Amino acid sequence: MPQITVRDIEGHEELREVPEGTTAGEVFTDRSVVVARVDGQLRDLAYIVSGGEVLEPVPVDTEDGRAVLRHSTAHVLAQAVQQIFPEAKLGIGPPIKDGFYYDFDVERPFTPEDLAALEKRMQDIIKSGQRFHRRVVSEDEARAELSHEPYKLELIGLKGGSAEDMGDVMEVGGAELTIYDNLDGKTGERAWCDLCRGPHVPTTRVIPAFKLMRSAAAYWRGSEKNPMLQRIYGTAWESRDALKAHLAFLEEAEKRDHRRLGSELDLFSFPEEIGSGLAVFHPKGGVIRREMEHYSRLRHEEAGYEFVNTPHLTKGQLYEISGHLDWYAEGMYPPMELDAEYGPDGELKKAGQKYYMKPMNCPMHNLIFGARGRSYRELPLRLFEFGTVYRYEKSGVVHGLTRARGFTQDDAHIYCTQEQMADELDSLLTFVLDLLRDYGLDDFYLELSTKDPVKFVGSDDVWEKATETLREAAERQKLELVLDPGGAAFYGPKISVQARDAIGRTWQMSTIQVDFNLPERFGLEYTAADGSRQRPVMIHRALFGSIERFFAVLLEHYAGAFPAWLAPVQVMGIPITDGHVEYLQDVAAQLRAHGIRVEVDTSDDRMQKKIRNAQKQKVPFMLIAGDDDVAAGAVSFRYRDGSQNNGVPVAEAIAEIRDAVDRRVQV
RNA sequence: GCCGCCUUAGCUCAGUCGGUCAGAGCGACGCACUCGUAAUGCGUAGGUCAUCGGUUCGAUUCCGAUAGGCGGCUCCA
């Protein structure tokens, strides 16, 4: 009788003797367990123990459990697709964050009606209680069986070739080729099959809740050289309630969409006449942006940064020196050609100059560094600029303020000695995180991108040293540190700060990047204490990334309800009747004298309507005044959450508001 | 850049399988109302149905191109 170790979710282990032929499913009889982890590997519940293994249950409401559930649901989708569209060829169908997809090669793209029909067919399949049955096949068998599935054949071929980078492909990722058969719950007849490494849930009956979300096109195996397949995205959850919660989350995210809030709150727009991806900020958006920049400037000044300004346009020569024209040209606006002279017959008399909109600020900052001889005494030299750059984003990726074609980086370049690098990176990371916290983000993790073994410049030991320095600085922050091996740009390692917003989404915010390339290309030097010429270390860092993007992140994080210090209108005065307007205007004047942005609603709406309007504009403080308040020299607060504080003396009210603004707290 | 979808009043959206079909709500404006914590009532103005071209006796409706938007892929702050 085989002996196995059973480890429960809490980690308690129990040695157990089981009859020959016992399956994982017989060990874990709880219906919420969808697969088992056997010696660390996820296995079907049909797995037969041989003795000596450690078995753990994987319930459906865990990350692994959901992934299996979603993967199995993807199979159900594929089966439904091939039932309704028999000519459809299968691509791949993995689980992803919050769901799954499956790619198909079909005659025509799927329509919303198709999705509805597919969803219905999937319900039928699920109800019929098909069993997922794993079957090991030889490569030849697989080829024979899947001869009508060209993409699957390609995957089989890939497995034969280089198996290393196939880790994400569920189809052929395992040690052996396997096919999963879907067997009818009653008759045991094979209804469908798919090349797949598994594992899968035992039967379709344990798929409690799913929904098809949308269809879209995707290149086969992610390359634009390959044919376009039609992808269907879906989601699946351990319970109807979990699905409902997920859909509610999506709805909430949609309500917070910065593009929507941007026009509802009259903050910015993208006039068609200007061009795709180029925003204009309206007065209210302008206030928020000004406050964001203002506070950032103050903090940078305190931290020893010096402010520079550079033009938006430059001759191509600069980007030849920097190398951007070699490796970044397709991200740049095409050049304009100036100063060419032609003779009367149109022949070229004088060659023109190409000018480019700048896609990055660093080359210009390097010119400032190189404008005169630099001493080690000046280092670290920290040059800061709100530098507007223009990048020619492909039309399909432009997305509101988060992916624009013109945007302003809060860009700084720090030039320091090798010896200063460690301290500089350390204090820099602290500075960055502190500042982000002041803007109201407080949940972070760090990501360290290390050398791509193929594409890099500079020597191994310099990389090694810089990477270690970054790692040490990151670890000192006591934050979660995620490694991104090989993810660095060719010119140096980087740390990025990822922030989680109010509804748990993560955004890449700041990046701190060491650069071994540009100081070399620009021939940057400083004179060291011993009189020798040395090359400085260059660190790029942007805190917001771009102000527009950070603006969008904060807008979504706060759902438009900015803390008072950022709110475009901090106080709205609301008179009970026209007779109280004058009194409120006097209060407003006093607030203004204290630097508060205040308006009085003098429209002829009723007071309730004015409250509703101010509420919809997400004004932090409403000051209401009627006869009682006037008599008492007071105002009545209404806050954004609907609570009230009536009859507050004007001086106290001003102090309260001023205090909330000064402390930059959310109210 | 590629695939699909979308574009009707300032905003959100109805509507026409080609022929009084140009509509609603909100917003704006005007008049009345003067009101204590999320919508007072009545009225007025606003659109060559994105642009250009084609098919047709006739196009907002069908076809094509262009521009912009949305969802993805690829790429990235």
XYZ file of C-alpha atoms (C1' of nucleotides) in Angstrom:
744
model
C 0.000 0.000 0.000
C 1.490 3.336 -1.052
C 2.329 5.829 1.651
C 1.752 9.500 0.960
C 2.076 12.727 2.873
C -1.047 14.866 2.907
C -0.486 18.520 3.649
C -3.552 20.643 4.314
C -3.949 24.307 3.475
C -2.585 25.348 6.873
C 0.549 23.342 6.192
C -0.146 20.495 8.645
C 1.243 17.236 7.345
C -0.100 13.771 7.850
C 1.432 10.502 6.746
C -1.219 8.288 5.232
C -1.423 4.783 3.815
C -3.807 4.428 0.899
C -4.938 1.495 -1.239
C -3.178 0.801 -4.517
C -4.619 2.915 -7.323
C -5.859 5.727 -5.108
C -6.327 9.010 -6.978
C -5.705 12.513 -5.727
C -9.443 13.070 -6.009
C -10.053 10.277 -3.532
C -7.627 11.857 -1.092
C -9.290 15.246 -1.367
C -13.011 14.692 -1.453
C -13.993 18.287 -0.793
C -15.788 19.507 -3.904
C -14.050 22.854 -3.800
C -10.722 21.150 -4.530
C -10.149 21.280 -8.286
C -6.618 19.918 -8.603
C -3.860 18.643 -6.337
C -0.321 19.837 -5.899
C 1.856 16.720 -5.963
C 5.475 17.340 -4.959
C 4.973 20.937 -5.964
C 3.440 20.162 -9.380
C -0.208 20.768 -10.144
C -1.921 17.535 -11.141
C -5.399 16.436 -12.130
C -7.489 14.875 -9.397
C -7.361 11.726 -11.531
C -3.656 11.437 -10.733
C -2.891 7.983 -9.275
C -0.516 8.090 -6.349
C 2.477 5.804 -6.501
C 3.775 6.348 -2.978
C 6.184 8.757 -1.392
C 4.553 11.928 -2.724
C 3.467 14.991 -0.818
C -0.091 15.934 -1.791
C -1.731 19.266 -1.181
C -5.268 20.274 -2.073
C -5.738 23.238 -4.422
C -9.154 24.766 -3.751
C -10.852 26.688 -6.524
C -10.789 29.945 -4.576
C -7.004 30.198 -4.625
C -4.848 31.781 -7.278
C -3.787 28.413 -8.698
C -7.291 27.032 -8.403
C -8.789 29.920 -10.351
C -6.117 29.599 -13.018
C -7.018 25.946 -13.522
C -10.715 26.770 -13.520
C -10.172 29.487 -16.129
C -8.014 27.294 -18.266
C -10.682 24.590 -18.225
C -13.326 27.166 -19.063
C -11.204 28.188 -22.040
C -11.419 24.581 -23.228
C -15.189 24.673 -22.907
C -15.188 27.864 -24.971
C -13.045 26.284 -27.661
C -15.343 23.296 -27.814
C -18.366 25.575 -28.154
C -16.627 27.546 -30.909
C -15.827 24.411 -32.886
C -19.380 23.162 -32.487
C -20.862 26.372 -33.834
C -18.041 27.166 -36.282
C -16.675 23.765 -37.335
C -14.096 25.377 -39.621
C -12.477 27.274 -36.716
C -8.825 26.368 -36.134
C -7.501 26.445 -32.596
C -4.749 28.747 -31.411
C -3.861 28.845 -27.738
C -6.092 29.318 -24.713
C -4.349 30.159 -21.450
C -5.632 31.625 -18.175
C -4.684 35.262 -17.608
C -5.222 37.762 -14.824
C -8.921 37.677 -13.926
C -9.846 35.373 -16.776
C -8.782 33.542 -19.852
C -8.750 33.817 -23.607
C -8.706 31.490 -26.549
C -7.491 32.334 -30.049
C -9.169 31.017 -33.175
C -8.575 31.240 -36.871
C -12.047 31.784 -38.294
C -13.548 32.995 -41.565
C -14.982 36.165 -40.078
C -14.528 37.951 -36.739
C -16.890 37.099 -33.904
C -19.854 39.384 -33.323
C -21.502 40.150 -29.987
C -24.335 37.850 -31.092
C -21.780 35.088 -31.632
C -20.536 35.564 -28.088
C -24.068 35.291 -26.722
C -24.626 32.093 -28.686
C -21.269 30.706 -27.549
C -22.019 31.497 -23.945
C -25.251 29.571 -24.224
C -23.536 26.610 -25.832
C -20.925 26.669 -23.070
C -23.708 26.479 -20.476
C -24.998 23.354 -22.200
C -21.545 21.781 -22.220
C -21.037 22.607 -18.560
C -24.422 21.162 -17.658
C -23.666 17.942 -19.504
C -20.910 17.278 -16.976
C -18.068 16.383 -19.322
C -15.016 14.831 -17.731
C -11.534 16.168 -18.570
C -9.399 13.146 -19.331
C -5.633 13.318 -19.711
C -3.906 11.131 -22.263
C -0.178 10.948 -22.974
C 0.603 10.756 -26.671
C 3.723 10.412 -28.756
C 4.644 13.216 -31.096
C 3.593 11.134 -34.101
C 0.249 10.301 -32.543
C -0.336 13.942 -31.740
C 0.517 14.954 -35.291
C -1.859 12.379 -36.716
C -4.667 13.296 -34.394
C -4.257 17.046 -34.866
C -3.517 16.992 -38.587
C -6.422 19.397 -39.158
C -5.104 21.894 -36.573
C -2.200 23.752 -38.228
C -1.431 25.937 -35.217
C -1.307 22.997 -32.836
C 1.035 21.230 -35.244
C 3.265 24.284 -35.153
C 3.355 24.117 -31.363
C 4.291 20.453 -31.479
C 7.104 21.400 -33.835
C 8.272 24.096 -31.448
C 8.478 21.632 -28.626
C 10.798 19.478 -30.686
C 12.986 22.495 -31.351
C 13.757 24.858 -28.507
C 11.819 23.878 -25.425
C 13.267 26.571 -23.171
C 11.080 29.544 -23.934
C 7.868 27.567 -24.152
C 7.187 27.962 -20.449
C 4.026 30.003 -20.962
C 2.477 27.886 -23.641
C 0.064 25.613 -21.838
C -0.270 23.368 -24.853
C 3.166 21.802 -24.915
C 4.812 23.126 -21.788
C 5.162 19.825 -19.966
C 7.752 17.098 -20.165
C 5.555 14.978 -22.413
C 2.858 15.708 -24.945
C -0.636 15.257 -23.622
C -4.101 15.544 -25.066
C -7.114 16.273 -22.936
C -10.297 14.546 -24.021
C -13.665 15.885 -22.996
C -15.800 12.839 -22.268
C -19.560 13.019 -22.062
C -20.736 12.790 -18.472
C -23.262 10.030 -19.164
C -22.052 8.042 -22.156
C -18.319 8.545 -21.745
C -18.143 9.333 -25.447
C -15.461 11.749 -26.543
C -17.039 15.104 -27.299
C -13.890 17.087 -28.030
C -10.154 17.109 -27.443
C -7.274 19.546 -27.296
C -3.515 19.427 -27.108
C -2.794 20.623 -23.587
C -0.401 20.048 -20.717
C -3.171 20.599 -18.154
C -4.053 20.181 -15.445
C -7.802 20.583 -15.547
C -10.761 20.509 -13.242
C -12.271 17.011 -13.033
C -15.548 17.840 -14.775
C -17.227 20.827 -16.357
C -19.774 20.708 -13.532
C -17.345 22.417 -11.190
C -17.294 25.575 -13.318
C -19.602 27.694 -11.144
C -19.648 31.019 -12.944
C -18.180 32.425 -16.134
C -18.834 35.127 -18.685
C -17.496 35.932 -22.125
C -16.255 39.484 -22.095
C -15.221 40.562 -25.568
C -13.560 39.532 -28.742
C -10.548 41.137 -30.348
C -7.851 40.278 -32.805
C -4.403 39.100 -31.807
C -1.372 38.061 -33.774
C -0.559 34.373 -33.695
C 2.194 33.908 -31.146
C 2.342 37.646 -30.605
C 4.256 38.602 -33.709
C 2.965 41.104 -36.237
C 4.548 38.976 -38.953
C 2.095 36.202 -38.163
C -1.559 35.938 -39.158
C -4.248 37.631 -37.094
C -6.387 35.321 -35.051
C -9.654 36.159 -33.375
C -9.379 36.117 -29.629
C -12.279 35.709 -27.223
C -11.742 36.941 -23.683
C -13.713 35.476 -20.830
C -13.672 35.328 -17.080
C -14.500 32.519 -14.672
C -14.889 32.462 -10.906
C -15.346 30.100 -8.008
C -18.855 31.350 -7.321
C -21.574 33.521 -8.772
C -20.866 36.070 -6.079
C -17.190 36.225 -6.987
C -18.131 36.783 -10.631
C -20.575 39.492 -9.578
C -17.894 41.160 -7.479
C -15.512 41.090 -10.417
C -18.073 42.656 -12.736
C -18.783 45.300 -10.096
C -15.060 46.016 -9.946
C -14.958 46.514 -13.709
C -17.929 48.843 -13.465
C -16.201 50.825 -10.738
C -13.059 51.058 -12.857
C -15.141 52.336 -15.744
C -16.731 54.983 -13.549
C -13.247 56.118 -12.557
C -11.918 56.165 -16.097
C -9.921 59.375 -16.301
C -11.160 60.090 -19.812
C -14.719 60.055 -18.546
C -14.001 62.036 -15.363
C -11.864 64.418 -17.382
C -14.840 65.601 -19.376
C -17.400 65.285 -16.561
C -15.299 67.512 -14.320
C -14.178 69.744 -17.196
C -10.474 69.065 -16.640
C -9.021 68.413 -20.088
C -9.887 67.333 -23.599
C -8.295 66.076 -26.786
C -9.475 68.402 -29.563
C -9.554 66.609 -32.840
C -8.188 69.707 -34.526
C -4.928 69.429 -32.589
C -4.306 65.791 -33.196
C -4.541 62.394 -31.648
C -2.881 62.009 -28.260
C -2.377 65.733 -27.676
C -4.281 67.078 -24.677
C -5.375 70.552 -23.683
C -5.947 71.275 -20.005
C -9.001 73.335 -19.137
C -8.901 75.810 -16.241
C -9.921 73.279 -13.596
C -7.471 70.670 -14.844
C -4.913 73.437 -15.016
C -5.331 74.172 -11.313
C -4.729 70.557 -10.360
C -1.729 70.351 -12.605
C -0.308 73.592 -11.289
C -0.632 72.378 -7.683
C 0.957 69.055 -8.566
C 3.889 70.755 -10.225
C 4.203 73.426 -7.589
C 4.560 70.974 -4.744
C 6.958 68.867 -6.742
C 9.163 71.897 -7.424
C 9.246 72.788 -3.732
C 10.326 69.311 -2.773
C 12.943 69.105 -5.502
C 14.388 72.396 -4.455
C 14.693 71.129 -0.879
C 16.374 67.973 -2.127
C 19.151 69.817 -3.901
C 17.939 69.778 -7.487
C 18.722 72.569 -9.892
C 16.163 73.635 -12.441
C 16.888 73.822 -16.117
C 14.883 74.490 -19.260
C 15.427 73.107 -22.716
C 13.701 73.544 -26.088
C 11.132 71.215 -27.612
C 12.900 71.050 -30.935
C 16.390 70.170 -31.981
C 18.592 69.440 -34.953
C 18.977 65.763 -35.686
C 22.623 65.922 -34.779
C 21.816 65.786 -31.079
C 19.999 62.519 -31.499
C 22.797 61.175 -33.640
C 25.147 61.763 -30.752
C 22.740 60.218 -28.267
C 22.015 57.327 -30.596
C 18.249 57.848 -30.407
C 18.005 58.076 -34.167
C 19.515 54.610 -34.406
C 17.346 52.800 -31.953
C 14.398 55.065 -31.212
C 13.619 56.696 -34.571
C 10.256 55.033 -35.031
C 9.050 56.438 -31.733
C 9.865 59.976 -32.879
C 7.850 62.426 -34.953
C 9.320 62.550 -38.439
C 11.712 65.433 -38.981
C 10.913 68.780 -40.551
C 13.465 69.933 -43.027
C 14.566 73.555 -42.736
C 16.984 75.948 -44.404
C 17.288 74.143 -47.707
C 17.887 76.491 -50.637
C 17.008 75.779 -54.221
C 18.094 77.439 -57.434
C 15.694 78.778 -60.094
C 15.476 75.348 -61.732
C 14.711 73.628 -58.485
C 18.185 72.222 -58.016
C 19.459 71.975 -54.476
C 21.866 74.808 -53.668
C 22.209 74.234 -49.973
C 21.285 71.080 -48.081
C 18.665 71.496 -45.392
C 18.773 70.676 -41.709
C 16.527 68.125 -40.120
C 14.828 69.219 -36.920
C 13.055 66.828 -34.582
C 10.552 67.229 -31.763
C 12.338 65.900 -28.730
C 11.252 62.489 -27.443
C 13.550 62.630 -24.410
C 15.192 65.311 -22.321
C 18.393 63.549 -21.382
C 20.532 64.573 -24.366
C 19.817 68.224 -23.694
C 20.665 67.869 -20.024
C 23.932 66.250 -21.056
C 24.724 69.328 -23.110
C 24.178 71.453 -19.997
C 26.520 69.220 -18.044
C 29.082 69.476 -20.811
C 28.711 73.231 -21.283
C 31.778 73.860 -19.172
C 34.390 71.975 -17.221
C 32.926 70.222 -14.211
C 34.576 69.624 -10.881
C 34.050 66.687 -8.543
C 33.015 69.361 -6.038
C 29.841 69.977 -8.035
C 28.739 66.370 -7.873
C 26.202 65.029 -7.464
C 24.782 67.466 -9.977
C 21.025 67.106 -10.181
C 19.321 68.728 -13.153
C 15.548 68.873 -13.073
C 13.027 69.934 -15.656
C 9.366 69.612 -16.407
C 10.313 68.719 -19.924
C 7.631 68.270 -22.531
C 8.447 65.551 -25.018
C 6.728 64.283 -28.134
C 6.646 60.676 -29.164
C 4.985 59.291 -32.199
C 2.894 56.600 -30.565
C 1.328 54.138 -32.950
C -2.287 55.049 -33.525
C -3.546 51.904 -31.812
C -1.860 52.575 -28.491
C -2.863 56.165 -27.828
C -4.993 56.098 -24.670
C -6.163 59.249 -22.922
C -3.568 60.888 -20.734
C -1.840 57.639 -19.857
C -0.548 57.100 -23.348
C -0.316 60.438 -25.149
C 1.843 61.717 -27.963
C 2.861 64.882 -26.175
C 3.531 64.766 -22.453
C 5.607 66.398 -19.785
C 8.131 64.413 -17.840
C 9.217 65.456 -14.378
C 12.607 64.495 -15.554
C 15.873 64.692 -13.687
C 19.348 63.541 -14.495
C 21.830 63.055 -11.768
C 25.538 63.060 -12.475
C 27.705 61.626 -9.739
C 30.896 59.715 -9.069
C 31.043 55.939 -8.829
C 31.530 56.307 -5.071
C 28.502 58.555 -4.685
C 26.201 56.266 -6.607
C 25.149 54.070 -3.664
C 24.192 56.960 -1.376
C 22.554 58.798 -4.208
C 20.363 55.861 -5.241
C 19.436 55.227 -1.645
C 18.329 58.776 -0.899
C 16.714 59.047 -4.305
C 14.460 56.078 -3.708
C 13.441 57.433 -0.309
C 12.749 60.823 -1.861
C 10.644 59.326 -4.610
C 8.537 57.200 -2.279
C 8.018 60.020 0.220
C 6.861 62.340 -2.478
C 4.456 59.803 -3.954
C 3.008 59.312 -0.466
C 2.390 63.040 -0.223
C 0.214 62.773 -3.319
C -1.831 60.093 -1.590
C -0.401 56.838 -2.924
C 0.898 54.605 -0.182
C 0.887 51.023 -1.381
C 4.008 50.204 -3.375
C 6.214 47.486 -4.612
C 9.512 47.769 -6.405
C 10.690 46.066 -9.543
C 14.349 45.560 -10.354
C 15.135 45.088 -14.037
C 18.461 43.446 -14.662
C 20.745 42.950 -17.617
C 19.576 41.387 -20.817
C 22.377 38.899 -21.452
C 22.364 39.653 -25.184
C 21.584 43.351 -25.582
C 23.704 45.565 -23.374
C 26.535 48.076 -23.392
C 29.199 48.504 -20.721
C 31.279 45.997 -18.863
C 29.905 43.143 -16.809
C 31.420 44.283 -13.551
C 30.017 47.794 -13.845
C 26.586 46.296 -14.475
C 27.073 43.946 -11.585
C 28.003 46.755 -9.258
C 25.187 49.056 -10.324
C 22.619 46.283 -10.104
C 23.763 45.319 -6.623
C 23.641 48.953 -5.558
C 20.095 49.282 -6.833
C 19.115 46.059 -5.133
C 20.544 47.200 -1.807
C 18.757 50.530 -2.066
C 15.524 48.711 -2.890
C 15.867 46.256 -0.030
C 16.422 49.055 2.444
C 12.902 50.309 1.693
C 11.399 47.139 3.192
C 8.980 46.903 0.320
C 8.103 43.917 -1.778
C 10.792 43.543 -4.454
C 9.966 41.828 -7.721
C 12.745 40.780 -10.055
C 12.517 41.351 -13.765
C 15.505 39.408 -15.042
C 16.748 40.538 -18.427
C 14.188 43.369 -18.402
C 16.632 46.263 -18.355
C 17.245 48.541 -21.313
C 20.573 47.973 -23.016
C 22.154 50.984 -21.353
C 21.691 50.117 -17.684
C 19.690 48.483 -14.884
C 16.644 50.151 -13.386
C 14.246 50.159 -10.484
C 10.655 51.011 -11.032
C 8.131 51.895 -8.383
C 4.744 50.289 -8.854
C 1.837 51.798 -6.951
C -1.498 50.198 -6.103
C -4.436 52.566 -6.316
C -7.614 52.772 -4.261
C -9.210 49.831 -6.065
C -6.104 47.686 -6.139
C -4.859 48.280 -9.650
C -1.137 48.693 -10.090
C 0.485 51.459 -12.067
C 4.105 51.806 -12.954
C 5.118 55.150 -11.539
C 8.662 56.252 -11.009
C 11.688 54.818 -12.693
C 15.277 55.130 -11.586
C 17.653 54.098 -14.281
C 21.425 53.893 -14.333
C 22.934 54.775 -17.713
C 26.337 53.562 -18.896
C 25.774 54.634 -22.455
C 25.055 58.343 -22.686
C 28.006 59.683 -20.605
C 30.204 57.765 -22.988
C 28.479 59.002 -26.124
C 28.515 62.609 -24.936
C 32.050 62.303 -23.642
C 30.982 63.652 -20.241
C 33.821 64.253 -17.801
C 34.609 65.914 -14.545
C 37.936 66.725 -12.957
C 38.588 64.576 -9.911
C 40.439 65.639 -6.740
C 43.683 64.278 -8.130
C 43.324 66.298 -11.311
C 42.412 63.339 -13.489
C 39.482 63.350 -15.872
C 36.726 60.969 -14.859
C 33.464 59.888 -16.400
C 30.417 60.580 -14.223
C 27.728 58.020 -13.544
C 24.420 59.158 -14.933
C 21.070 58.357 -13.329
C 17.784 59.078 -15.086
C 14.749 59.398 -12.937
C 11.199 60.419 -13.434
C 8.887 60.409 -10.512
C 5.507 60.787 -12.055
C 6.723 59.339 -15.323
C 4.717 62.005 -17.033
C 2.607 64.632 -15.357
C -0.305 63.835 -17.646
C -0.126 60.170 -16.781
C 0.260 60.833 -13.062
C -2.661 63.222 -13.286
C -4.716 60.400 -14.780
C -3.590 57.946 -12.105
C -4.535 60.344 -9.310
C -7.820 61.161 -11.001
C -8.707 57.466 -11.109
C -7.265 56.780 -7.649
C -9.432 59.492 -6.112
C -12.323 58.884 -8.527
C -12.261 62.634 -9.129
C -12.636 63.488 -5.427
C -9.222 65.071 -4.974
C -7.954 66.014 -1.538
C -8.595 69.669 -0.845
C -5.060 70.837 -1.678
C -5.461 69.551 -5.248
C -9.176 70.179 -5.769
C -9.815 72.795 -8.450
C -12.626 74.323 -6.403
C -11.982 73.807 -2.716
C -15.077 75.488 -1.357
C -18.506 76.105 -2.853
C -20.673 78.679 -1.120
C -24.352 77.804 -1.279
C -26.926 80.392 -0.222
C -30.292 79.192 1.012
C -31.933 82.066 -0.830
C -30.693 84.971 -2.947
C -30.693 87.069 0.175
C -27.699 85.180 1.543
C -25.481 85.630 -1.498
C -23.884 88.803 -0.286
C -23.032 87.289 3.080
C -21.415 84.284 1.411
C -19.484 86.472 -0.970
C -17.991 88.178 2.004
C -17.032 84.809 3.500
C -15.586 83.823 0.124
C -13.479 86.971 0.035
C -12.045 86.111 3.424
C -11.277 82.568 2.251
C -9.632 83.896 -0.878
C -7.483 86.128 1.298
C -6.305 82.918 2.939
C -5.418 81.435 -0.428
C -8.464 79.214 -0.746
C -10.105 78.552 -4.121
C -13.747 79.327 -3.501
C -16.844 79.987 -5.577
C -20.346 81.072 -4.605
C -23.224 79.510 -6.508
C -25.343 82.511 -7.470
C -27.398 80.700 -10.088
C -31.167 80.676 -9.658
C -31.261 76.949 -8.978
C -32.811 75.849 -5.725
C -30.466 75.237 -2.832
C -30.890 71.446 -3.128
C -29.907 71.576 -6.749
C -26.833 73.608 -5.925
C -25.804 71.001 -3.400
C -26.304 68.307 -5.993
C -24.190 70.192 -8.505
C -21.370 70.788 -6.035
C -21.546 67.168 -5.002
C -21.260 66.022 -8.605
C -18.292 68.315 -9.080
C -16.802 66.632 -5.998
C -16.076 69.896 -4.222
C -14.503 69.060 -0.828
C -16.308 71.702 1.231
C -19.759 73.163 0.779
C -20.456 76.181 2.930
C -24.163 76.776 3.264
C -25.577 79.944 4.727
C -29.144 80.911 5.628
C -30.762 83.255 8.094
C -29.542 81.305 11.134
C -25.941 81.382 9.945
C -26.033 85.046 9.036
C -27.442 85.895 12.444
C -24.694 83.907 14.171
C -21.835 85.021 11.887
C -21.445 81.384 10.975
C -21.583 78.957 8.075
C -22.802 75.379 7.814
C -20.503 72.730 6.403
C -21.614 69.954 4.139
C -18.815 67.497 3.354
C -18.449 65.202 0.391
C -19.697 62.228 2.382
C -22.969 64.059 3.053
C -22.282 64.755 6.717
C -22.929 68.221 8.137
C -21.476 70.580 10.680
C -23.827 73.484 11.171
C -23.372 76.941 12.645
C -19.562 77.064 12.559
C -18.177 80.572 13.179
C -16.579 81.909 10.000
C -13.098 82.201 11.487
C -13.223 78.587 12.614
C -14.473 77.461 9.240
C -11.600 79.212 7.510
C -9.100 77.656 9.905
C -10.538 74.187 9.339
C -10.346 74.505 5.559
C -6.898 76.053 5.570
C -5.678 73.259 7.823
C -7.026 70.519 5.553
C -5.288 72.125 2.603
C -2.007 72.643 4.416
C -1.823 69.102 5.698
C -2.731 67.765 2.241
C -5.188 65.336 3.800
C -8.142 63.718 2.122
C -11.447 65.003 3.454
C 1.100 49.910 -37.735
C -2.558 45.480 -37.679
C -7.874 43.357 -36.612
C -12.890 44.433 -35.207
C -16.509 47.909 -33.651
C -18.227 52.973 -33.199
C -19.138 58.488 -34.770
C -27.009 61.515 -34.660
C -27.771 68.854 -30.559
C -22.387 71.161 -25.664
C -22.979 65.914 -22.971
C -25.415 60.863 -22.671
C -28.153 58.295 -26.040
C -33.141 56.833 -28.976
C -34.391 56.242 -34.196
C -34.811 55.149 -39.782
C -34.615 46.927 -43.219
C -33.512 54.213 -48.465
C -39.149 58.187 -49.072
C -42.814 64.350 -43.224
C -37.765 60.571 -38.645
C -34.456 64.606 -37.299
C -36.136 62.855 -31.296
C -35.466 62.415 -25.560
C -32.981 63.482 -20.969
C -29.199 66.483 -18.975
C -26.697 71.102 -19.936
C -27.196 76.404 -21.883
C -30.513 80.612 -22.143
C -35.306 83.193 -20.550
C -39.558 83.745 -17.154
C -41.906 82.533 -12.626
C -40.667 80.515 -7.724
C -36.993 82.548 -2.623
C -36.839 77.507 -0.803
C -32.043 74.558 5.352
C -28.329 69.733 3.053
C -28.237 65.181 -4.011
C -32.765 67.320 -9.333
C -39.081 73.536 -8.602
C -42.157 74.497 -12.826
C -42.929 76.479 -17.655
C -40.729 78.087 -22.046
C -36.613 79.132 -25.923
C -32.468 78.157 -28.823
C -29.023 74.265 -30.694
C -27.883 69.171 -35.443
C -26.387 69.972 -43.840
C -27.206 62.616 -38.457
C -17.960 63.019 -38.452
C -15.854 64.503 -43.526
C -15.435 63.488 -48.760
C -16.936 60.546 -52.808
C -20.158 56.682 -55.073
C -24.929 53.831 -55.936
C -30.139 55.693 -56.417
C -35.648 59.374 -58.842
C -34.295 60.121 -53.630
C -28.960 58.642 -48.639
C -28.571 60.321 -41.774
C -29.886 55.078 -43.395
C -26.425 51.133 -48.647
C -20.997 50.996 -50.575
C -15.877 53.104 -50.502
C -12.094 56.383 -48.738
C -10.429 59.802 -44.914
C -10.383 61.706 -39.810
C -11.362 60.781 -34.753
C -12.804 57.407 -30.834
C -13.313 52.415 -28.330
C -11.553 47.178 -27.366
C -7.408 44.120 -28.328
C -2.381 42.660 -30.636
C 2.543 44.713 -31.171
C 5.215 48.714 -28.650
C 5.928 51.850 -24.230
C 6.081 56.964 -19.574
